[in-house]
Amino acid sequence: AAAAVLPSDRTLEKGRPMPPIRPCLWFDTQAEEAARFYTSVFPDSRIVGMQRYGSAGPREEGLVMTVELELDGTRFIALNGGPDFTFNEAVSFEIECADQDEVDRYWDALASGGGAEGPCGWVKDRYGVSWQVVPKRLNELVADPDRERAQRVVAAMLQMRKLDVAELERAAEG
């Protein structure tokens, strides 16, 4: 019998390796600046490579075209595609934080320099990219089999901007 293909095998049904999936973030001209910012915020991160526009265009020669970066093991592409598109909350990146210290660190870093705090743990960084800064404990509390307890946690979360683990715990206890 053929072995079952598990998602972690990174193999497609026909035996071909699954291609990597990399989010591409469209910037006007700030791709390199954003990549340097993100690699300073996330541990074990680095800029992997950078390509510049050449004489063929469509942007001015020498401008950074793409930056490939790795944020704690996840690869991204930052593209200087021009002013045609901007970020919105329809796409966001969730950071599952181990504890309140980690929530505070990511929240403060991403909100710095012109970012904007949003509701329920969402923060928009200085480039307009939306992040969900979520303590792991929130997900555990919301999944509690005691639905009344879980709903108290959700109600508390809906009143917050930056998520507060201690306050979520108090809400769970009633």
Coordinates of N, CA and C in Angstrom, one line a residue:
A1 N 0.8 -1.2 0.0 CA 0.0 0.0 0.0 C 0.9 1.2 0.0
A2 N 0.4 2.3 -0.7 CA 1.2 3.5 -0.8 C 1.0 4.2 0.6
A3 N 2.1 4.9 1.0 CA 2.1 5.7 2.2 C 1.3 6.9 2.0
A4 N 0.6 7.3 3.1 CA -0.2 8.5 3.0 C 0.8 9.7 3.0
V5 N 0.4 10.8 2.2 CA 1.2 12.0 2.1 C 0.7 12.9 3.2
L6 N 1.6 13.2 4.1 CA 1.3 14.1 5.2 C 1.7 15.5 4.8
P7 N 1.0 16.5 5.3 CA 1.4 17.9 5.0 C 2.8 18.2 5.3
S8 N 3.4 17.7 6.3 CA 4.8 18.0 6.6 C 5.8 17.3 5.7
D9 N 5.3 16.4 4.8 CA 6.2 15.8 3.8 C 6.6 16.8 2.7
R10 N 5.9 17.9 2.6 CA 6.2 18.9 1.5 C 6.3 18.2 0.2
T11 N 5.5 17.2 -0.1 CA 5.5 16.5 -1.3 C 4.0 16.5 -1.9
L12 N 3.9 16.8 -3.2 CA 2.7 16.7 -3.9 C 2.3 15.3 -4.2
E13 N 1.0 15.1 -4.6 CA 0.6 13.7 -4.8 C 1.4 13.0 -5.9
K14 N 1.9 13.7 -6.8 CA 2.7 13.0 -7.9 C 4.1 12.8 -7.6
G15 N 4.5 13.0 -6.3 CA 5.9 12.8 -5.9 C 6.8 14.0 -6.0
R16 N 6.3 15.1 -6.6 CA 7.1 16.3 -6.8 C 7.2 17.1 -5.4
P17 N 8.3 17.7 -5.2 CA 8.4 18.5 -4.0 C 7.4 19.7 -4.1
M18 N 6.8 20.1 -3.0 CA 5.9 21.2 -2.9 C 6.8 22.5 -3.0
P19 N 6.4 23.4 -3.9 CA 7.2 24.6 -4.0 C 7.0 25.5 -2.8
P20 N 8.0 26.3 -2.4 CA 7.9 27.1 -1.2 C 6.8 28.2 -1.5
I21 N 6.1 28.6 -0.5 CA 5.1 29.7 -0.6 C 5.7 30.8 0.2
R22 N 5.9 32.0 -0.5 CA 6.5 33.1 0.1 C 5.6 34.3 0.0
P23 N 5.2 35.0 1.1 CA 4.4 36.2 0.9 C 5.3 37.3 0.2
C24 N 4.7 38.0 -0.7 CA 5.3 39.2 -1.3 C 4.7 40.4 -0.9
L25 N 5.4 41.3 -0.3 CA 4.9 42.6 0.2 C 5.2 43.7 -0.8
W26 N 4.2 44.4 -1.3 CA 4.4 45.4 -2.3 C 4.6 46.8 -1.6
F27 N 5.7 47.4 -1.9 CA 6.0 48.7 -1.4 C 6.2 49.7 -2.6
D28 N 6.2 51.0 -2.3 CA 6.4 51.9 -3.4 C 8.0 51.9 -3.6
T29 N 8.7 52.5 -2.6 CA 10.2 52.5 -2.7 C 10.9 52.1 -1.4
Q30 N 10.1 51.6 -0.4 CA 10.6 51.3 0.9 C 11.0 49.9 1.2
A31 N 11.1 49.0 0.2 CA 11.4 47.6 0.4 C 12.6 47.3 1.2
E32 N 13.7 48.0 0.9 CA 15.0 47.7 1.6 C 14.9 48.3 3.1
E33 N 14.3 49.4 3.2 CA 14.1 50.0 4.6 C 13.3 49.1 5.4
A34 N 12.1 48.7 4.8 CA 11.2 47.8 5.6 C 11.9 46.5 5.9
A35 N 12.7 45.9 5.0 CA 13.3 44.6 5.3 C 14.3 44.8 6.4
R36 N 15.0 45.9 6.4 CA 16.0 46.1 7.5 C 15.3 46.3 8.9
F37 N 14.1 47.0 8.8 CA 13.3 47.2 10.0 C 12.8 45.8 10.5
Y38 N 12.2 45.0 9.7 CA 11.7 43.7 10.1 C 12.7 42.8 10.6
T39 N 13.9 42.8 10.0 CA 15.0 41.9 10.5 C 15.5 42.4 11.8
S40 N 15.3 43.7 12.2 CA 15.7 44.1 13.5 C 14.7 43.8 14.6
V41 N 13.5 43.6 14.2 CA 12.4 43.3 15.1 C 12.3 41.8 15.5
F42 N 12.5 40.9 14.5 CA 12.3 39.5 14.7 C 13.7 38.8 14.9
P43 N 13.8 38.0 15.9 CA 15.0 37.3 16.2 C 15.3 36.3 15.1
D44 N 16.6 35.9 14.9 CA 17.0 34.9 13.9 C 16.5 35.3 12.5
S45 N 16.7 36.6 12.2 CA 16.2 37.1 10.9 C 17.4 37.6 10.1
R46 N 17.2 37.7 8.8 CA 18.3 38.2 7.9 C 17.8 38.5 6.6
I47 N 18.5 39.4 5.9 CA 18.3 39.7 4.5 C 19.1 38.6 3.7
V48 N 18.4 37.9 2.8 CA 19.0 36.8 2.1 C 19.6 37.3 0.8
G49 N 18.9 38.2 0.1 CA 19.4 38.7 -1.2 C 18.6 40.0 -1.6
M50 N 19.2 40.7 -2.6 CA 18.6 41.9 -3.0 C 18.9 42.1 -4.5
Q51 N 17.8 42.5 -5.3 CA 18.0 42.7 -6.7 C 17.6 44.1 -7.0
R52 N 18.3 44.7 -8.0 CA 18.0 46.1 -8.3 C 17.5 46.2 -9.8
Y53 N 16.7 47.2 -10.0 CA 16.2 47.4 -11.4 C 17.3 47.8 -12.3
G54 N 17.3 47.3 -13.5 CA 18.3 47.6 -14.5 C 17.8 48.5 -15.5
S55 N 18.5 48.6 -16.6 CA 18.1 49.5 -17.7 C 16.8 49.2 -18.3
A56 N 16.3 47.9 -18.2 CA 15.1 47.5 -18.8 C 13.8 48.1 -18.1
G57 N 14.1 48.6 -16.8 CA 12.9 49.2 -16.1 C 12.1 48.1 -15.4
P58 N 10.9 48.4 -15.1 CA 10.1 49.6 -15.4 C 10.3 50.7 -14.4
R59 N 11.1 50.5 -13.4 CA 11.4 51.6 -12.4 C 12.8 52.1 -12.8
E60 N 13.2 53.2 -12.1 CA 14.5 53.8 -12.4 C 15.7 52.8 -12.1
E61 N 16.6 52.8 -12.9 CA 17.8 51.9 -12.8 C 18.5 52.1 -11.5
G62 N 18.8 51.1 -10.8 CA 19.5 51.1 -9.5 C 18.6 51.0 -8.3
L63 N 17.3 51.4 -8.5 CA 16.4 51.2 -7.4 C 16.3 49.8 -7.0
V64 N 16.2 49.5 -5.7 CA 16.0 48.1 -5.2 C 14.7 47.6 -5.8
M65 N 14.7 46.5 -6.5 CA 13.5 45.9 -7.0 C 12.9 44.9 -6.0
T66 N 13.7 44.0 -5.5 CA 13.2 43.0 -4.5 C 14.2 42.8 -3.5
V67 N 13.7 42.5 -2.3 CA 14.6 42.1 -1.2 C 14.0 40.8 -0.7
E68 N 14.8 39.7 -0.6 CA 14.4 38.5 0.0 C 14.9 38.5 1.4
L69 N 13.9 38.3 2.3 CA 14.3 38.3 3.7 C 13.7 37.1 4.4
E70 N 14.3 36.8 5.6 CA 13.8 35.6 6.4 C 13.6 36.2 7.8
L71 N 12.3 36.0 8.3 CA 12.0 36.4 9.6 C 11.7 35.2 10.4
D72 N 12.7 34.9 11.3 CA 12.6 33.7 12.2 C 12.2 32.5 11.4
G73 N 12.8 32.2 10.3 CA 12.6 31.0 9.5 C 11.6 31.1 8.4
T74 N 10.8 32.2 8.3 CA 9.8 32.4 7.3 C 10.3 33.4 6.2
R75 N 10.3 32.9 5.0 CA 10.8 33.8 3.9 C 9.7 34.7 3.4
F76 N 10.1 35.9 3.1 CA 9.3 36.9 2.5 C 10.0 37.6 1.3
I77 N 9.3 38.2 0.4 CA 9.8 39.0 -0.6 C 9.3 40.4 -0.4
A78 N 10.1 41.4 -0.4 CA 9.7 42.8 -0.4 C 9.9 43.4 -1.8
L79 N 8.9 43.9 -2.4 CA 9.0 44.4 -3.8 C 8.7 45.9 -3.9
N80 N 9.6 46.6 -4.5 CA 9.3 48.0 -4.8 C 8.6 48.1 -6.1
G81 N 7.3 47.9 -6.0 CA 6.4 47.9 -7.2 C 5.8 49.2 -7.7
G82 N 5.9 50.2 -6.8 CA 5.4 51.5 -7.2 C 4.2 51.9 -6.3
P83 N 3.6 53.0 -6.5 CA 2.6 53.6 -5.6 C 1.2 53.0 -5.9
D84 N 1.0 52.1 -6.9 CA -0.3 51.6 -7.3 C -1.1 50.9 -6.2
F85 N -0.4 50.2 -5.3 CA -1.2 49.4 -4.3 C -0.6 49.8 -2.9
T86 N -1.5 49.7 -1.9 CA -1.1 49.9 -0.5 C -1.7 48.7 0.3
F87 N -1.1 48.6 1.5 CA -1.6 47.5 2.4 C -2.9 47.9 3.0
N88 N -3.7 46.8 3.4 CA -4.8 47.0 4.2 C -5.0 45.8 5.1
E89 N -6.0 45.8 6.0 CA -6.2 44.8 6.9 C -6.7 43.4 6.3
A90 N -7.0 43.4 5.1 CA -7.4 42.2 4.4 C -6.4 41.1 4.5
V91 N -5.1 41.5 4.7 CA -4.1 40.5 4.9 C -3.3 41.0 6.1
S92 N -3.0 40.1 7.0 CA -2.2 40.4 8.2 C -1.4 39.2 8.5
F93 N -0.4 39.4 9.4 CA 0.5 38.4 9.8 C 0.3 38.2 11.3
E94 N 0.1 37.0 11.8 CA -0.1 36.8 13.2 C 1.2 36.3 13.8
I95 N 1.5 36.9 15.0 CA 2.7 36.6 15.7 C 2.1 36.0 17.0
E96 N 2.3 34.6 17.2 CA 1.9 34.0 18.4 C 3.0 34.1 19.4
C97 N 2.7 34.9 20.5 CA 3.7 35.2 21.5 C 3.6 34.3 22.7
A98 N 4.7 34.0 23.3 CA 4.8 33.1 24.4 C 4.2 33.7 25.7
D99 N 4.4 35.0 25.9 CA 4.0 35.6 27.1 C 3.8 37.1 26.9
Q100 N 3.5 37.8 28.0 CA 3.2 39.2 27.9 C 4.4 40.0 27.5
D101 N 5.6 39.6 28.0 CA 6.8 40.3 27.6 C 7.0 40.3 26.1
E102 N 6.8 39.2 25.5 CA 6.9 39.1 24.1 C 5.8 39.9 23.3
V103 N 4.6 39.9 23.8 CA 3.5 40.7 23.3 C 4.0 42.2 23.3
D104 N 4.5 42.6 24.5 CA 4.9 44.0 24.6 C 6.0 44.4 23.7
R105 N 7.0 43.5 23.6 CA 8.2 43.8 22.7 C 7.8 43.9 21.2
Y106 N 7.0 43.0 20.7 CA 6.6 43.0 19.3 C 5.6 44.2 19.1
W107 N 4.7 44.4 20.0 CA 3.7 45.5 19.8 C 4.4 46.8 19.8
D108 N 5.3 47.1 20.8 CA 6.0 48.3 20.8 C 6.9 48.6 19.6
A109 N 7.6 47.5 19.2 CA 8.5 47.7 18.0 C 7.7 47.9 16.8
L110 N 6.6 47.2 16.5 CA 5.9 47.4 15.3 C 5.1 48.7 15.3
A111 N 4.6 49.2 16.4 CA 3.9 50.4 16.5 C 4.8 51.7 16.4
S112 N 6.1 51.4 16.7 CA 7.1 52.6 16.7 C 7.2 53.3 15.4
G113 N 7.6 54.5 15.4 CA 8.0 55.2 14.2 C 6.9 55.5 13.2
G114 N 5.7 55.6 13.8 CA 4.5 56.0 12.9 C 3.5 54.8 12.7
G115 N 3.7 53.7 13.4 CA 2.7 52.7 13.4 C 1.4 53.1 14.0
A116 N 0.3 52.3 13.9 CA -1.0 52.6 14.5 C -1.5 51.4 15.2
E117 N -1.9 51.6 16.5 CA -2.5 50.6 17.3 C -4.0 50.4 16.8
G118 N -4.3 49.1 16.7 CA -5.7 48.8 16.3 C -6.4 48.0 17.4
P119 N -7.6 47.6 17.2 CA -8.3 46.8 18.2 C -7.9 45.3 18.3
C120 N -8.1 44.7 19.4 CA -8.0 43.2 19.5 C -6.6 42.6 19.2
G121 N -5.6 43.4 19.5 CA -4.2 42.9 19.3 C -3.7 43.2 17.9
W122 N -4.4 44.0 17.1 CA -3.9 44.3 15.8 C -3.1 45.6 15.8
V123 N -2.0 45.6 15.1 CA -1.1 46.8 15.0 C -0.7 47.0 13.6
K124 N -0.7 48.2 13.1 CA -0.3 48.5 11.7 C 1.1 49.1 11.9
D125 N 2.1 48.6 11.2 CA 3.5 49.2 11.3 C 3.6 50.4 10.5
R126 N 4.7 51.1 10.5 CA 5.0 52.3 9.8 C 4.9 52.2 8.3
Y127 N 4.8 51.0 7.8 CA 4.7 50.8 6.3 C 3.2 50.5 5.9
G128 N 2.4 50.3 6.9 CA 1.0 50.0 6.7 C 0.7 48.5 6.7
V129 N 1.7 47.6 7.0 CA 1.4 46.2 7.1 C 0.8 45.9 8.5
S130 N -0.3 45.1 8.4 CA -1.0 44.7 9.6 C -0.5 43.5 10.3
W131 N -0.3 43.5 11.6 CA 0.1 42.4 12.4 C -0.9 42.1 13.5
Q132 N -1.0 40.8 13.8 CA -1.8 40.4 15.0 C -0.8 39.9 16.0
V133 N -0.7 40.7 17.1 CA 0.2 40.3 18.2 C -0.6 39.6 19.2
V134 N -0.5 38.3 19.2 CA -1.5 37.4 20.0 C -0.7 36.5 21.0
P135 N -1.0 36.6 22.3 CA -0.4 35.7 23.2 C -1.0 34.3 23.0
K136 N -0.1 33.3 23.1 CA -0.6 31.9 22.9 C -1.7 31.6 23.9
R137 N -1.7 32.2 25.1 CA -2.7 32.0 26.1 C -4.1 32.4 25.6
L138 N -4.2 33.4 24.8 CA -5.5 33.8 24.3 C -6.1 32.7 23.5
N139 N -5.4 32.0 22.6 CA -5.9 30.9 21.8 C -6.3 29.8 22.7
E140 N -5.6 29.5 23.8 CA -5.9 28.4 24.7 C -7.2 28.8 25.4
L141 N -7.4 30.0 25.9 CA -8.6 30.4 26.6 C -9.8 30.4 25.8
V142 N -9.7 30.9 24.5 CA -10.8 30.9 23.6 C -11.3 29.5 23.2
A143 N -10.3 28.5 23.3 CA -10.7 27.2 22.9 C -11.1 26.4 24.2
D144 N -11.3 27.0 25.3 CA -11.7 26.3 26.5 C -13.1 25.6 26.3
P145 N -13.2 24.4 26.7 CA -14.5 23.7 26.5 C -15.7 24.3 27.3
D146 N -15.3 25.1 28.3 CA -16.4 25.9 29.0 C -16.7 27.1 28.2
R147 N -17.7 27.0 27.4 CA -18.0 28.1 26.4 C -18.3 29.5 27.1
E148 N -18.9 29.5 28.3 CA -19.1 30.7 29.0 C -17.8 31.4 29.3
R149 N -16.9 30.6 29.8 CA -15.5 31.1 30.2 C -14.9 31.7 28.9
A150 N -14.9 30.9 27.8 CA -14.3 31.3 26.5 C -14.9 32.6 26.1
Q151 N -16.2 32.8 26.2 CA -16.9 34.0 25.7 C -16.6 35.2 26.6
R152 N -16.3 35.0 27.9 CA -15.9 36.1 28.7 C -14.5 36.6 28.2
V153 N -13.7 35.7 27.8 CA -12.3 36.1 27.3 C -12.5 36.9 26.0
V154 N -13.4 36.4 25.1 CA -13.6 37.1 23.8 C -14.1 38.5 24.1
A155 N -15.1 38.6 25.0 CA -15.7 39.9 25.3 C -14.6 40.9 25.9
A156 N -13.7 40.4 26.7 CA -12.6 41.2 27.2 C -11.6 41.6 26.1
M157 N -11.3 40.6 25.2 CA -10.4 40.9 24.1 C -10.9 42.0 23.2
L158 N -12.2 42.0 23.0 CA -12.9 43.0 22.1 C -12.8 44.4 22.7
Q159 N -12.5 44.6 24.0 CA -12.3 45.9 24.6 C -10.9 46.4 24.6
M160 N -10.0 45.5 24.2 CA -8.5 45.8 24.2 C -7.9 46.3 22.9
R161 N -6.8 47.0 23.0 CA -6.0 47.2 21.9 C -4.8 46.2 22.0
K162 N -3.7 46.6 22.7 CA -2.7 45.6 22.9 C -3.3 44.6 23.9
L163 N -3.1 43.3 23.6 CA -3.7 42.3 24.5 C -2.9 42.1 25.8
D164 N -3.7 42.0 26.9 CA -3.2 41.9 28.2 C -3.5 40.5 28.8
V165 N -2.5 39.7 28.9 CA -2.7 38.3 29.3 C -3.3 38.2 30.7
A166 N -2.9 39.0 31.6 CA -3.4 38.9 33.0 C -4.9 39.3 33.0
E167 N -5.2 40.3 32.2 CA -6.7 40.7 32.1 C -7.5 39.6 31.4
L168 N -7.0 39.0 30.5 CA -7.7 37.9 29.8 C -7.9 36.7 30.8
E169 N -6.9 36.4 31.6 CA -7.0 35.4 32.6 C -8.1 35.8 33.6
R170 N -8.1 37.1 34.1 CA -9.2 37.5 35.0 C -10.5 37.4 34.4
A171 N -10.7 37.7 33.1 CA -12.0 37.6 32.5 C -12.4 36.1 32.4
A172 N -11.5 35.2 32.2 CA -11.8 33.8 32.2 C -12.3 33.3 33.5
E173 N -11.8 33.8 34.6 CA -12.2 33.4 35.9 C -13.5 34.0 36.3
G174 N -13.9 35.1 35.6 CA -15.2 35.6 35.8 C -15.2 36.6 36.9

